[in-house]
Short mmCIF file of C-alpha atoms in Angstrom, two decimals:
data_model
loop_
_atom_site.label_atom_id
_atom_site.label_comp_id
_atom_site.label_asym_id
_atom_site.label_seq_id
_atom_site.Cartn_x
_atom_site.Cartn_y
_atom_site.Cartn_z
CA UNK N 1 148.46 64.35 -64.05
CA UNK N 2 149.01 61.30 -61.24
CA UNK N 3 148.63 58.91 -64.21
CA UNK N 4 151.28 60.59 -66.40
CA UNK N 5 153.64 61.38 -63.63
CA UNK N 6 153.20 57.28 -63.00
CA UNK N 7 153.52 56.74 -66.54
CA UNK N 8 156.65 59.05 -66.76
CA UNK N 9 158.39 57.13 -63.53
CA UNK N 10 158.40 54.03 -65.15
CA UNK N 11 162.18 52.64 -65.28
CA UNK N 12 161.85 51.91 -69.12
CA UNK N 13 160.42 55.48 -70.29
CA UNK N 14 162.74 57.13 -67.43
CA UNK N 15 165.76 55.42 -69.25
CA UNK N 16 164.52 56.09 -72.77
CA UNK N 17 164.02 59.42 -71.83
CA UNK N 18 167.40 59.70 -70.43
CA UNK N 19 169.22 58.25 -73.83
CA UNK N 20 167.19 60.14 -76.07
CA UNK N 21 168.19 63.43 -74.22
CA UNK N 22 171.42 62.70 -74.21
CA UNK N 23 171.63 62.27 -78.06
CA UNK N 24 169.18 64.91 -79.16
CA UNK N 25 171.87 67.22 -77.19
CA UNK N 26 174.59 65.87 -79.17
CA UNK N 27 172.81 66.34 -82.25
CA UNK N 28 171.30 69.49 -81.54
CA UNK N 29 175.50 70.83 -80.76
CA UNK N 30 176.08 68.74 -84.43
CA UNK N 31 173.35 70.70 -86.53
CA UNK N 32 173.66 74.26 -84.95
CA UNK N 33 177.78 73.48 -85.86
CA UNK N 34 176.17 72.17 -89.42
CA UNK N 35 175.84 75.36 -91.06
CA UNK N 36 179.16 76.39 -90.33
CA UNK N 37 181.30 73.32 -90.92
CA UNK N 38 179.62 72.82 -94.44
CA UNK N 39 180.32 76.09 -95.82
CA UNK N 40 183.57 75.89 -94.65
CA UNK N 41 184.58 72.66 -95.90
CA UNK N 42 182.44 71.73 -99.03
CA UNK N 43 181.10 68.96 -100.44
CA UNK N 44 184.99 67.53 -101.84
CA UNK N 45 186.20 67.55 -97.89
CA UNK N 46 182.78 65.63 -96.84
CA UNK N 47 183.31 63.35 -99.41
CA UNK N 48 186.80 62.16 -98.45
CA UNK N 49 185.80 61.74 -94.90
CA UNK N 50 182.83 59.83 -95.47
CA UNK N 51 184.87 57.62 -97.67
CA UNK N 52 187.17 57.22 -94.37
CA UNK N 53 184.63 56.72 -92.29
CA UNK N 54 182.95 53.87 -94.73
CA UNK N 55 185.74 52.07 -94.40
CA UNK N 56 186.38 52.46 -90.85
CA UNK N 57 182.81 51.21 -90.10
CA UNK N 58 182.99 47.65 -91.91
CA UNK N 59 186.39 46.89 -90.24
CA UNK N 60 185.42 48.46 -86.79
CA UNK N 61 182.44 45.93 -87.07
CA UNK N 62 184.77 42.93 -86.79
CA UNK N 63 187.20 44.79 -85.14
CA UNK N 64 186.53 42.72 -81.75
CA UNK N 65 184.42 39.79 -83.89
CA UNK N 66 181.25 41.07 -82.12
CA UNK N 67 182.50 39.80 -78.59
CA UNK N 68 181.21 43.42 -76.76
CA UNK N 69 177.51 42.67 -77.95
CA UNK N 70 177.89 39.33 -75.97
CA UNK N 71 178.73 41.59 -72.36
CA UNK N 72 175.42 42.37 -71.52
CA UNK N 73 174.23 38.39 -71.11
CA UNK N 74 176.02 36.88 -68.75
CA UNK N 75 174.73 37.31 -64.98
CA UNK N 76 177.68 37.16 -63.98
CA UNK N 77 179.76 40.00 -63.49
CA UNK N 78 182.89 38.37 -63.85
CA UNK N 79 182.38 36.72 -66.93
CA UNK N 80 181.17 40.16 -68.30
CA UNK N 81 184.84 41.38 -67.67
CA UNK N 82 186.21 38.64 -69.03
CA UNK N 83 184.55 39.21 -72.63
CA UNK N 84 185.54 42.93 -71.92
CA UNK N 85 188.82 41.87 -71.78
CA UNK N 86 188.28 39.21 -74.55
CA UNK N 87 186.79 41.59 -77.04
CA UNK N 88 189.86 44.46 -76.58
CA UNK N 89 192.24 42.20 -76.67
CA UNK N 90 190.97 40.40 -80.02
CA UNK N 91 190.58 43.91 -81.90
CA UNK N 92 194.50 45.09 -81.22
CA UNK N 93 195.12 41.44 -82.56
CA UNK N 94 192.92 42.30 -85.66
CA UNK N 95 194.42 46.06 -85.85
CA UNK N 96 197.88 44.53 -85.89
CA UNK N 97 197.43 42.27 -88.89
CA UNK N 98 195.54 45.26 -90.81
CA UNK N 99 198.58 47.34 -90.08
CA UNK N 100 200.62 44.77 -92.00
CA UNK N 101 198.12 43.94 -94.73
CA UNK N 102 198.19 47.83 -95.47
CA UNK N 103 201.86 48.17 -95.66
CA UNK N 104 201.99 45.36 -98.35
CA UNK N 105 199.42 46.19 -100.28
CA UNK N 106 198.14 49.50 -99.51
CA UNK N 107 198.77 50.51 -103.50
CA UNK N 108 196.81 47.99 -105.00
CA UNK N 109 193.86 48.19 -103.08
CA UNK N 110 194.10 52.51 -103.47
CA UNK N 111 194.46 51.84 -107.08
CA UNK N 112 191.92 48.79 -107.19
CA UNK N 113 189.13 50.97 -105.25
CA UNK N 114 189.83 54.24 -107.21
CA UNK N 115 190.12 55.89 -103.55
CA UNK N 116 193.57 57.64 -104.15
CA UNK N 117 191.76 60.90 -102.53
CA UNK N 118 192.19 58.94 -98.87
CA UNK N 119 195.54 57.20 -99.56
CA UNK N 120 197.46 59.47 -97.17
CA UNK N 121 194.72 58.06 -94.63
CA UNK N 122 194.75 55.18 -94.83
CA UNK N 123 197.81 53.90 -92.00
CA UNK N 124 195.31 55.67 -89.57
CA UNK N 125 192.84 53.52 -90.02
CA UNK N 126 194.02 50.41 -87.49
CA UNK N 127 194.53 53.36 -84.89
CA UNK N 128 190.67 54.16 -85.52
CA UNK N 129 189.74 50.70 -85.95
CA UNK N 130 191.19 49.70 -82.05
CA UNK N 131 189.32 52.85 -80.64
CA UNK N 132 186.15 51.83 -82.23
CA UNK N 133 186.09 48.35 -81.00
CA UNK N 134 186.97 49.85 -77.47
CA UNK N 135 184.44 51.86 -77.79
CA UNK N 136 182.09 49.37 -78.33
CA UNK N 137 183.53 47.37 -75.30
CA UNK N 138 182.79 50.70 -73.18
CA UNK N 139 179.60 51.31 -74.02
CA UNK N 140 177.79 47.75 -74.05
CA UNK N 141 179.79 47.73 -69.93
CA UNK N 142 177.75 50.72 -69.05
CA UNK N 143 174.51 49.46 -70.74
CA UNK N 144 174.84 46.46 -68.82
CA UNK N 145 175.07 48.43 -65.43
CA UNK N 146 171.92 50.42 -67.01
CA UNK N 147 174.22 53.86 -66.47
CA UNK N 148 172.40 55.45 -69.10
CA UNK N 149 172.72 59.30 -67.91
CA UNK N 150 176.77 58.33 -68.38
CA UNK N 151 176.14 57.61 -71.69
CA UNK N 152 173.68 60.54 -72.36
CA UNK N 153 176.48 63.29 -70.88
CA UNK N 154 179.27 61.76 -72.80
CA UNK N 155 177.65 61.91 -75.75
CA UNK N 156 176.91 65.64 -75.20
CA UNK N 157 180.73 66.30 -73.91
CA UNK N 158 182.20 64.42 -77.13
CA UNK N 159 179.92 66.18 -79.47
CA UNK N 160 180.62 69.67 -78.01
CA UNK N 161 184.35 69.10 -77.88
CA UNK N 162 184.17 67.72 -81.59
CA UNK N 163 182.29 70.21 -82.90
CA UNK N 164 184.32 73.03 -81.57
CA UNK N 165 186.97 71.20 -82.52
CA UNK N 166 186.20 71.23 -86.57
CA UNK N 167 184.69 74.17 -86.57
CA UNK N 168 187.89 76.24 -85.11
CA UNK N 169 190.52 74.44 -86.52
CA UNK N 170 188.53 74.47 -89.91
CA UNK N 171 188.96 78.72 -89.64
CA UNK N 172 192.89 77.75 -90.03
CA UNK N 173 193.04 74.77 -92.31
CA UNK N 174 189.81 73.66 -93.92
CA UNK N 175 191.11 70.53 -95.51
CA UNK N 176 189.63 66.60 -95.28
CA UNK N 177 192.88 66.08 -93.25
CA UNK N 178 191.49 68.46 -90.19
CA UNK N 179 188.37 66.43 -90.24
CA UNK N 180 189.92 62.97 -90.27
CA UNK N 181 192.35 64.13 -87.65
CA UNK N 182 189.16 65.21 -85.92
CA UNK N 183 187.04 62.38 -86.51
CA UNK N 184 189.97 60.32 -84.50
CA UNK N 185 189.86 62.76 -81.68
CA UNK N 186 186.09 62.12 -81.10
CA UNK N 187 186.65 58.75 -80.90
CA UNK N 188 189.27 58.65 -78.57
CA UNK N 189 187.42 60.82 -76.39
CA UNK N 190 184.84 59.11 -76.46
CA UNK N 191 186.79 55.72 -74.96
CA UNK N 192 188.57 57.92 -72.04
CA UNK N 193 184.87 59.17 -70.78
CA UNK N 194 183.05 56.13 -71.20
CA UNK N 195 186.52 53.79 -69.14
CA UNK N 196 186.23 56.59 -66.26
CA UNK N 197 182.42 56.45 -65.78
CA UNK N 198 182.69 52.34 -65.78
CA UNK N 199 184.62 52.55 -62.96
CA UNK N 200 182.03 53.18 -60.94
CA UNK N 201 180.48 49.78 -60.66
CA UNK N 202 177.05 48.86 -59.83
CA UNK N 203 175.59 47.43 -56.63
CA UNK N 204 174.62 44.28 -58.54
CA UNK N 205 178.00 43.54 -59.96
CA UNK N 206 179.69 43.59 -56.60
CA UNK N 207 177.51 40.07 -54.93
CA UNK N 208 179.92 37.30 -55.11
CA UNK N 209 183.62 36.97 -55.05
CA UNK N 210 184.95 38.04 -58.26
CA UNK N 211 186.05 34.97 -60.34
CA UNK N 212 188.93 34.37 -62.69
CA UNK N 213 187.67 33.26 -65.71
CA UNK N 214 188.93 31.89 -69.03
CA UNK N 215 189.10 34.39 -72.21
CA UNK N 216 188.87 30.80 -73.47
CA UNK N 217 186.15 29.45 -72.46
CA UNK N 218 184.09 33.03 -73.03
CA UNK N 219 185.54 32.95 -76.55
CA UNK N 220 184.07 29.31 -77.08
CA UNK N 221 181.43 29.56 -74.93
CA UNK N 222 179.84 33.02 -77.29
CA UNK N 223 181.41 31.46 -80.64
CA UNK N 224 177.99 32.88 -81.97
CA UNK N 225 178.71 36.30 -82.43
CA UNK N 226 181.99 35.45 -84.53
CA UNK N 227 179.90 33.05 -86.12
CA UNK N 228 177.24 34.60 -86.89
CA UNK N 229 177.16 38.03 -85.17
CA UNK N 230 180.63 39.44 -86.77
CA UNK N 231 179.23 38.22 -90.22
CA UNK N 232 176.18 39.89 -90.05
CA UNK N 233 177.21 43.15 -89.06
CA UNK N 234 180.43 43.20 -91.01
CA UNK N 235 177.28 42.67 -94.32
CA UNK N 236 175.14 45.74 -92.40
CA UNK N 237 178.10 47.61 -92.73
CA UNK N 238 178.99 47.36 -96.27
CA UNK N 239 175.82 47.53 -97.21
CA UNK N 240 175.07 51.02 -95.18
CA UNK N 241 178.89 51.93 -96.91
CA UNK N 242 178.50 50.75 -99.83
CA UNK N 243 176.79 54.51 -101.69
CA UNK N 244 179.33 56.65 -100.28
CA UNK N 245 181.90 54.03 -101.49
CA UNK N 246 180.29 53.26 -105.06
CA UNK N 247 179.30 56.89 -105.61
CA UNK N 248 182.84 58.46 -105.17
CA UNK N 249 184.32 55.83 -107.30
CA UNK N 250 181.74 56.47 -110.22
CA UNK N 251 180.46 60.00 -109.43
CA UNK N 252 183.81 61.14 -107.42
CA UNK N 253 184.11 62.36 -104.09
CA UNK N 254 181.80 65.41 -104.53
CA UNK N 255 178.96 63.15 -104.67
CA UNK N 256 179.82 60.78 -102.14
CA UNK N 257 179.73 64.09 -100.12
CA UNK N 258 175.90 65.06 -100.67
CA UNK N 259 175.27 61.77 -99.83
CA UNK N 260 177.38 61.56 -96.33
CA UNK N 261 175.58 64.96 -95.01
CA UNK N 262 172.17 63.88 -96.25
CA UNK N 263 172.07 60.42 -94.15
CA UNK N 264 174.21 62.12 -91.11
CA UNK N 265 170.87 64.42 -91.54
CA UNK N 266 168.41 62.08 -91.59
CA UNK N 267 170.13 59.57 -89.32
CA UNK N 268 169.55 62.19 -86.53
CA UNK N 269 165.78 60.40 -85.53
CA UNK N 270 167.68 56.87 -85.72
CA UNK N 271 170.37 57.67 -83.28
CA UNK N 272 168.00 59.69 -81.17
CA UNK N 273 165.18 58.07 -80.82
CA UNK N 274 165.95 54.43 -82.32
CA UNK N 275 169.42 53.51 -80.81
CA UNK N 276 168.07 54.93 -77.56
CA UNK N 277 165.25 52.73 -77.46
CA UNK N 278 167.55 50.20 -78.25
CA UNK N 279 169.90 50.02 -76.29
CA UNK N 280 167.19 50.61 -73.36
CA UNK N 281 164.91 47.70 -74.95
CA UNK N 282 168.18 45.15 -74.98
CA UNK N 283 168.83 44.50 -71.41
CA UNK N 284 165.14 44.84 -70.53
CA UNK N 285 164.23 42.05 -73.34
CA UNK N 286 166.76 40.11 -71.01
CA UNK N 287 165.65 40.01 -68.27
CA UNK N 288 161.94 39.61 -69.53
CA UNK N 289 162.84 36.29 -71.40
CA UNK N 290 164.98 34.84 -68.77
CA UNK N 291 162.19 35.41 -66.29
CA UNK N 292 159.82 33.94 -68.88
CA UNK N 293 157.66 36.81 -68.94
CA UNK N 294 155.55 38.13 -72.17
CA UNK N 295 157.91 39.08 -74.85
CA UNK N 296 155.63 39.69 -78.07
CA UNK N 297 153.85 42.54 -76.54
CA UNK N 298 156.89 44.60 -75.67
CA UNK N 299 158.25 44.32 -78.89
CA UNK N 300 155.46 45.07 -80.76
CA UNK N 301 154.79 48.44 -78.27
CA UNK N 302 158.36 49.21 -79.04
CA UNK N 303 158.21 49.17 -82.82
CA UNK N 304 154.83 51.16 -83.07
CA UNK N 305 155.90 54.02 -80.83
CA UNK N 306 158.91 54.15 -82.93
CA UNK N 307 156.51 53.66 -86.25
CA UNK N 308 154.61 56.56 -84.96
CA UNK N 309 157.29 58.86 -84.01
CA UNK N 310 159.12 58.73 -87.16
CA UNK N 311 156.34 58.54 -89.69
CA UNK N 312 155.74 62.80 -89.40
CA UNK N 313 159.70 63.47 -89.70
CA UNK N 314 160.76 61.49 -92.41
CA UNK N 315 157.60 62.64 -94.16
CA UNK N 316 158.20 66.07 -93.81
CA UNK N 317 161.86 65.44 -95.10
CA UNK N 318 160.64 63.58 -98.18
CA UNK N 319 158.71 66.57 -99.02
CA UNK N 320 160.87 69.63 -98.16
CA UNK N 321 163.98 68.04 -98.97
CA UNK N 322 165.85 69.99 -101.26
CA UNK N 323 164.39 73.37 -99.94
CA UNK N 324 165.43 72.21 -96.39
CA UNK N 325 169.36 71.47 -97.22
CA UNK N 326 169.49 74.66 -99.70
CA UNK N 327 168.11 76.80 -96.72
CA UNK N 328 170.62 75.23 -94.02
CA UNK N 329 173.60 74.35 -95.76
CA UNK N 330 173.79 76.87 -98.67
CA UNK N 331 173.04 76.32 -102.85
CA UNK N 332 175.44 74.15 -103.36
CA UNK N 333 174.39 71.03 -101.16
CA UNK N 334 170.84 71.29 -102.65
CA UNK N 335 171.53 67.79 -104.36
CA UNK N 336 171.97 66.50 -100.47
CA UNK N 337 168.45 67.44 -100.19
CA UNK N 338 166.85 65.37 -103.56
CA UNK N 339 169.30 62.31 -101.87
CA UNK N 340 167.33 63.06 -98.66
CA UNK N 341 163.95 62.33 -99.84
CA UNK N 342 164.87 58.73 -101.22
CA UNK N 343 166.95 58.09 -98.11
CA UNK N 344 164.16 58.88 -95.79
CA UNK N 345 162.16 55.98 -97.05
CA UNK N 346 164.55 53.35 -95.88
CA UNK N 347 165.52 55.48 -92.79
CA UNK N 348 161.99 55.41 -92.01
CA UNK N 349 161.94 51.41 -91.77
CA UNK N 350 165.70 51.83 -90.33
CA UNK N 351 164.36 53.61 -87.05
CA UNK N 352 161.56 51.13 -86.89
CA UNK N 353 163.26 48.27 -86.70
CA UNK N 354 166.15 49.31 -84.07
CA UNK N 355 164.52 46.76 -81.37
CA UNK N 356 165.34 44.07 -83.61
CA UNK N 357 169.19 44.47 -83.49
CA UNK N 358 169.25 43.35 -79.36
CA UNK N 359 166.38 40.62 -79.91
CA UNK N 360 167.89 38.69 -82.20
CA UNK N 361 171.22 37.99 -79.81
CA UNK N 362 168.90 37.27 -76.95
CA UNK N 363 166.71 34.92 -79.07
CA UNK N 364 170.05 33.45 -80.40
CA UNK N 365 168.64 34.03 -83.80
CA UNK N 366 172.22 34.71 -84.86
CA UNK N 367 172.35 32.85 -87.88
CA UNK N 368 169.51 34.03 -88.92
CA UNK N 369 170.54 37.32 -88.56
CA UNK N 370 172.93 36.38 -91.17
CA UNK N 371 170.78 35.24 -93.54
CA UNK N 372 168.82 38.13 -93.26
CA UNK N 373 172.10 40.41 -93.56
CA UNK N 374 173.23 38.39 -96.39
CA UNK N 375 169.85 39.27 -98.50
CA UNK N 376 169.82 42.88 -97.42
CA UNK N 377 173.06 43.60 -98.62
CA UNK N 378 172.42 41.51 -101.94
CA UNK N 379 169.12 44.22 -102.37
CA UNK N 380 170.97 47.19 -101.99
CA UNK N 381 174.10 46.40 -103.91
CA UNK N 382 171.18 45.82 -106.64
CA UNK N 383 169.75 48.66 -106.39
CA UNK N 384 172.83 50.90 -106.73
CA UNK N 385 174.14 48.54 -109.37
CA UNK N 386 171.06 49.48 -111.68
CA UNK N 387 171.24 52.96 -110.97
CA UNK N 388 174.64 53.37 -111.74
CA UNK N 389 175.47 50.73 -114.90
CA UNK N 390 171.53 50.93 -116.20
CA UNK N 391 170.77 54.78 -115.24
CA UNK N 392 174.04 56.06 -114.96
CA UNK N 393 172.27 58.42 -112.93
CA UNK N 394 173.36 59.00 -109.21
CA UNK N 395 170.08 59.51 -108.10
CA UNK N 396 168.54 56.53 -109.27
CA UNK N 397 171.10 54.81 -107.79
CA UNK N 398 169.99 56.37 -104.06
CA UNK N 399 166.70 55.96 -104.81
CA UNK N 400 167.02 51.89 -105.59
CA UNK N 401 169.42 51.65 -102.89
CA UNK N 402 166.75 53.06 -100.57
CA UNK N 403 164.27 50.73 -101.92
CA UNK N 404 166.51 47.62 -101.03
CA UNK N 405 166.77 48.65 -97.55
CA UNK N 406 163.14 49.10 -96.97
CA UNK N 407 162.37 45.39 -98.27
CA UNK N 408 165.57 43.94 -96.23
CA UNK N 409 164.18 46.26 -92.88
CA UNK N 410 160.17 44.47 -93.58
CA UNK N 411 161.43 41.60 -93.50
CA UNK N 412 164.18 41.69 -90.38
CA UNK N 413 160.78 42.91 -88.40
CA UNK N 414 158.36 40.11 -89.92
CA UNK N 415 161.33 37.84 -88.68
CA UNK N 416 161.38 38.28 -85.47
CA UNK N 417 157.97 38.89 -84.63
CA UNK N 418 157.53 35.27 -85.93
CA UNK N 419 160.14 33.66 -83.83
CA UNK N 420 158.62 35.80 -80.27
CA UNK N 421 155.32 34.28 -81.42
CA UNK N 422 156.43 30.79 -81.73
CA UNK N 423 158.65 30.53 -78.84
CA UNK N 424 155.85 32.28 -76.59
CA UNK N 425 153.58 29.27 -78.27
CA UNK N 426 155.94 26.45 -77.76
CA UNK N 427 155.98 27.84 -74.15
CA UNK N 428 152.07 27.78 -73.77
CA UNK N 429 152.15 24.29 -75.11
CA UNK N 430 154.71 22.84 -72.42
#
């Protein structure tokens, strides 16, 4: 008991620990709310808001051209304001030229995309986009003053509040526009509770007079995450979008429905366990490489614990699938469930390689990164491209889809296990 109380007081579990508990709350308020919310908005509603959503997460990815990733480097505090400040002020610059690019040609693209379902959505979307980036901002300042139990009780409050929110106002008007209108809320709550537990700043960020420093020079100075970064991500995003967005435009919204609840389902071990490692491991890969300590080792601990933790869930979902989503959801999202056993493949593979996200920006591996995000997104687009112009069968087209991502994940981790080993060798040798 000594030796697991030690074990259980180390700074890395203890902040694991704390991020994990804050999102299994927050998911555990999201699936108890599940039942209710599916039944009563159905699989059309789901659809259009994971079609909103889609797009919202490939612009919000180079909404502030990866600048908030970038926060949690510099040792100096001022600097790390400075890219705060950077990073907002570049994503109301990039929300203000998609504001005009949708009045201009907001018909065209609607008609081009066959997405006329979220049309009347679609002037919300640079609102959404700003909040996003923000909320990026916000969260990378509080990983970088390690305030992880803020993060874990905001994520709780803004589930709760959301939740409540969809669930009550979907009693008086069950319709994709509550949920959108919704979906915005969450983020903007989100921002306000992260910006007012920021203000309480660390110990360590107080040493020194505070500086004034260039946006300037910070922009030049990180030109690798607009590069590289914003590339890369902007590819992770399409490619995660891309079913939702090819299956309501051949299959129709319906579709792209069972296959929004199925990967909010199975994404539940990723954002609970995986992003909470990660966002632990990030900072603490830091530190380790500027103090030139061991870095293979921790990285390979990190991705078998998560190997190991996910293997039994995503099994069990790849078996009881359809059963599972029938029982929870009701009849009519049992095709969620058949989705749910491809998907939980390359979710799998997904959850293992979550360390690999932080590494690569402290390795400066950004381009890369790029490659790799370039060739992940040309497997996947593949994969749904035979399944739906070969098969012309949605499933297939989940199924290859999956496949793509598994190959693309192998390969990110194979990566950067290779580029730890040789660094750690080129140090040896010197």
């Amino acid at each position: 008991m000594k030796d697991f109380r030690r074990f259980l007081a180390r700074p890395f579990l203890r902040n694991v620990v704390t991020m994990a508990g804050g999102a299994a709350g927050a998911q555990a308020i999201t699936m108890v709310f599940a039942p209710i919310v599916t039944r009563l908005y159905g699989p059309e509603a789901f659809g259009v808001q994971g079609m909103f959503l889609s797009l919202v997460s490939i612009l919000a990815t180079v909404a502030a051209l990866a600048y908030p990733i970038a926060i949690v480097l510099p040792s100096n505090a001022s600097e790390a304001r400075a890219l705060m400040r950077l990073s907002m002020l570049v994503s109301v610059l990039i929300a203000t030229g998609l504001t005009f690019v949708l009045m201009g040609l907001s018909g065209p693209i609607v008609e081009v995309l066959h997405y006329q379902a979220i049309e009347p959505f679609l002037f919300v979307l640079p609102l959404v986009v700003v909040l996003s980036a923000w909320l990026q901002v916000t969260e990378q300042w509080l990983i970088r003053q390690e305030r992880f139990s803020a993060l874990a009780c905001v994520s709780i409050i803004q589930s709760l509040v959301v939740n409540v929110a969809r669930a009550g106002l979907g009693l008086v008007s069950a319709t994709a526009s509550m949920l959108v209108a919704v979906t915005t809320l969450g983020f903007a709550l989100n921002v306000g509770m992260n910006t007012a537990a920021g203000r309480k700043v660390d110990s360590s960020d107080r040493q020194g007079p505070v500086e004034k420093v260039s946006l300037a020079r910070m922009a030049v100075e990180h030109r690798d995450f607009p590069f590289y970064r914003a590339p890369e991500m902007l590819l992770g995003a399409v490619s995660a979008s891309l079913p939702i967005l090819v299956l309501a435009g051949a299959f129709g919204p319906a579709t792209a429905g069972f296959y929004a609840l199925a990967r909010s389902v199975l994404y539940l071990p990723v954002s609970l366990v995986g992003n909470s490692v990660a966002q632990v491991f990030y900072p603490r890969f830091n530190r380790q490489m500027q103090a030139g300590a061991p870095l293979l080792p921790l990285f390979l601990q990190a991705i078998g614990a998560l190997a190991l933790i996910g293997l039994p869930i995503f099994t069990a979902m790849a078996v009881l699938g359809p059963w599972a989503f029938s029982l929870a959801f009701g009849g009519e999202w049992v095709q969620a469930g058949h989705y749910a056993r491809w998907l939980s493949l390359w979710l799998f593979f997904m959850l293992v390689n979550r360390p690999c996200i932080g590494v690569t920006s402290v390795l400066g591996m950004q381009r890369s990164f790029l490659v790799q995000g370039v060739l992940a997104l040309a497997l996947r687009f593949a994969g749904l491209w035979i399944g739906w112009r070969i098969f012309a069968n949605d499933l297939w087209a989940v199924a290859l889809f999956s496949a793509g991502g598994v190959i693309a994940a192998v390969l990110l981790v194979g990566l950067v296990a290779y580029r730890i080993s040789r660094m750690e060798n080129s140090r040896a040798g010197a």
